[in-house]
XYZ file of C-alpha atoms in Angstrom:
151
model
C 112.734 103.700 93.760
C 109.984 105.441 95.530
C 108.692 107.025 92.352
C 108.247 103.627 90.829
C 106.340 102.368 93.937
C 103.822 105.450 93.690
C 103.375 104.843 89.970
C 102.699 101.223 90.679
C 100.311 101.898 93.351
C 98.068 104.033 91.473
C 98.132 102.087 88.289
C 97.201 99.276 90.543
C 94.085 101.287 91.739
C 93.189 102.151 88.123
C 93.080 98.504 86.945
C 91.456 96.887 90.001
C 88.712 99.706 90.094
C 88.339 99.827 86.481
C 89.085 103.684 86.304
C 90.778 105.886 83.934
C 94.172 107.117 85.269
C 95.201 110.681 83.960
C 99.102 111.090 84.603
C 100.666 114.510 83.980
C 104.575 115.002 84.431
C 105.862 118.492 84.413
C 107.671 120.435 87.388
C 105.247 117.883 89.354
C 103.914 114.555 88.872
C 100.122 114.621 88.807
C 97.785 111.396 89.036
C 93.841 112.008 88.669
C 91.010 109.599 88.726
C 87.236 110.436 88.188
C 84.487 108.326 89.671
C 80.793 109.464 90.344
C 81.623 113.041 89.485
C 84.233 113.008 92.155
C 88.025 113.674 91.256
C 90.806 112.447 93.395
C 93.967 114.104 92.304
C 97.586 113.441 93.832
C 100.333 115.708 92.924
C 103.759 115.808 94.157
C 107.290 117.140 93.616
C 109.418 114.092 92.158
C 112.492 115.447 93.829
C 111.136 115.275 97.249
C 108.110 113.455 97.624
C 107.471 114.433 101.026
C 105.866 117.593 99.338
C 102.716 115.837 98.164
C 99.052 116.678 98.206
C 95.977 114.595 97.767
C 92.737 116.239 96.834
C 89.168 114.824 96.851
C 86.034 116.772 95.792
C 83.482 117.168 92.965
C 84.651 117.722 89.525
C 82.586 120.997 89.335
C 84.287 122.534 92.449
C 84.822 125.974 91.909
C 86.907 128.665 93.854
C 86.451 128.096 97.499
C 84.515 130.677 99.712
C 84.958 129.096 103.027
C 87.941 127.156 104.314
C 88.848 125.358 107.546
C 92.044 123.521 108.116
C 93.479 121.096 111.006
C 97.331 120.512 111.420
C 98.834 117.317 111.837
C 99.170 115.980 115.449
C 102.686 116.329 116.381
C 104.379 114.538 119.239
C 104.882 117.059 122.258
C 102.947 119.988 120.617
C 99.323 120.758 121.367
C 97.014 121.304 118.452
C 95.305 124.540 118.624
C 91.699 123.791 119.939
C 88.409 124.370 117.563
C 86.752 127.381 118.842
C 83.329 126.923 120.277
C 81.713 129.692 118.207
C 83.178 128.479 115.038
C 80.841 125.807 113.647
C 82.667 123.162 111.031
C 80.750 122.499 107.869
C 82.090 119.137 107.481
C 81.856 115.963 109.546
C 83.681 116.079 112.653
C 84.836 112.281 112.067
C 87.271 113.701 109.456
C 89.340 115.254 112.269
C 90.759 111.942 113.108
C 92.914 111.970 109.838
C 94.889 114.773 111.690
C 96.715 111.824 113.280
C 98.574 111.445 109.970
C 97.745 114.437 107.694
C 97.232 117.999 107.965
C 93.603 118.536 106.453
C 92.026 121.304 104.601
C 88.473 121.516 103.989
C 86.964 124.018 101.506
C 83.489 124.835 100.440
C 82.326 126.626 97.220
C 79.421 128.958 96.600
C 77.307 125.882 95.628
C 78.174 123.898 98.973
C 80.519 121.639 97.176
C 83.169 120.355 99.689
C 86.841 119.629 98.626
C 89.258 117.882 101.031
C 93.120 118.406 100.924
C 95.358 115.920 102.514
C 99.081 116.860 103.262
C 101.598 115.217 103.082
C 100.215 112.199 101.494
C 102.999 109.768 100.484
C 101.287 106.509 99.127
C 103.636 103.733 100.803
C 101.336 100.589 100.732
C 98.152 99.898 99.030
C 96.316 99.716 102.410
C 97.497 103.066 103.657
C 96.519 104.728 100.338
C 93.033 103.657 99.974
C 91.883 103.775 103.792
C 91.852 107.676 103.838
C 90.626 108.104 100.489
C 87.435 105.820 101.285
C 87.061 107.221 104.685
C 86.664 110.645 103.183
C 84.417 109.631 100.283
C 82.253 107.553 102.657
C 81.761 110.410 105.131
C 81.045 113.025 102.473
C 79.312 111.443 99.734
C 78.164 107.968 100.964
C 80.281 105.512 98.600
C 83.456 103.931 98.661
C 86.149 105.315 96.082
C 88.226 102.096 95.888
C 87.078 98.647 96.127
C 88.260 96.954 99.457
C 87.994 93.461 98.036
C 91.843 93.884 96.644
C 94.592 92.341 98.643
C 98.000 93.659 99.077
């Protein structure tokens, strides 16, 4: 049932935003979109949907040369503080996503930035497009998905 819901959500976004949805099914299921040369890719294990990753970054992204990550905030556990001498190369506002996701931000040699959210399990349309639009607005200045859609 959960696989059908995830499939319906991604197909809904494809039709509402007039985007081409590429779907691959092997050992893992992978959905991907391309808008304004920014690729959104959601990959997950169909047997355990909790093992899912959402990646948002330029289509021309090469191998990462610099990487920073922040783990999901967990009740009762303190998150490790960001070291003062360590400068973040991405907007600090993205750290708000650590309430729901573990976040990894990578930069390649051309200064392109790719963001990975983990675990990303699309449950509703609203919970799916909010983090995607938030990241795309912070880094690239446009909304990836239209917010005129109603759930």
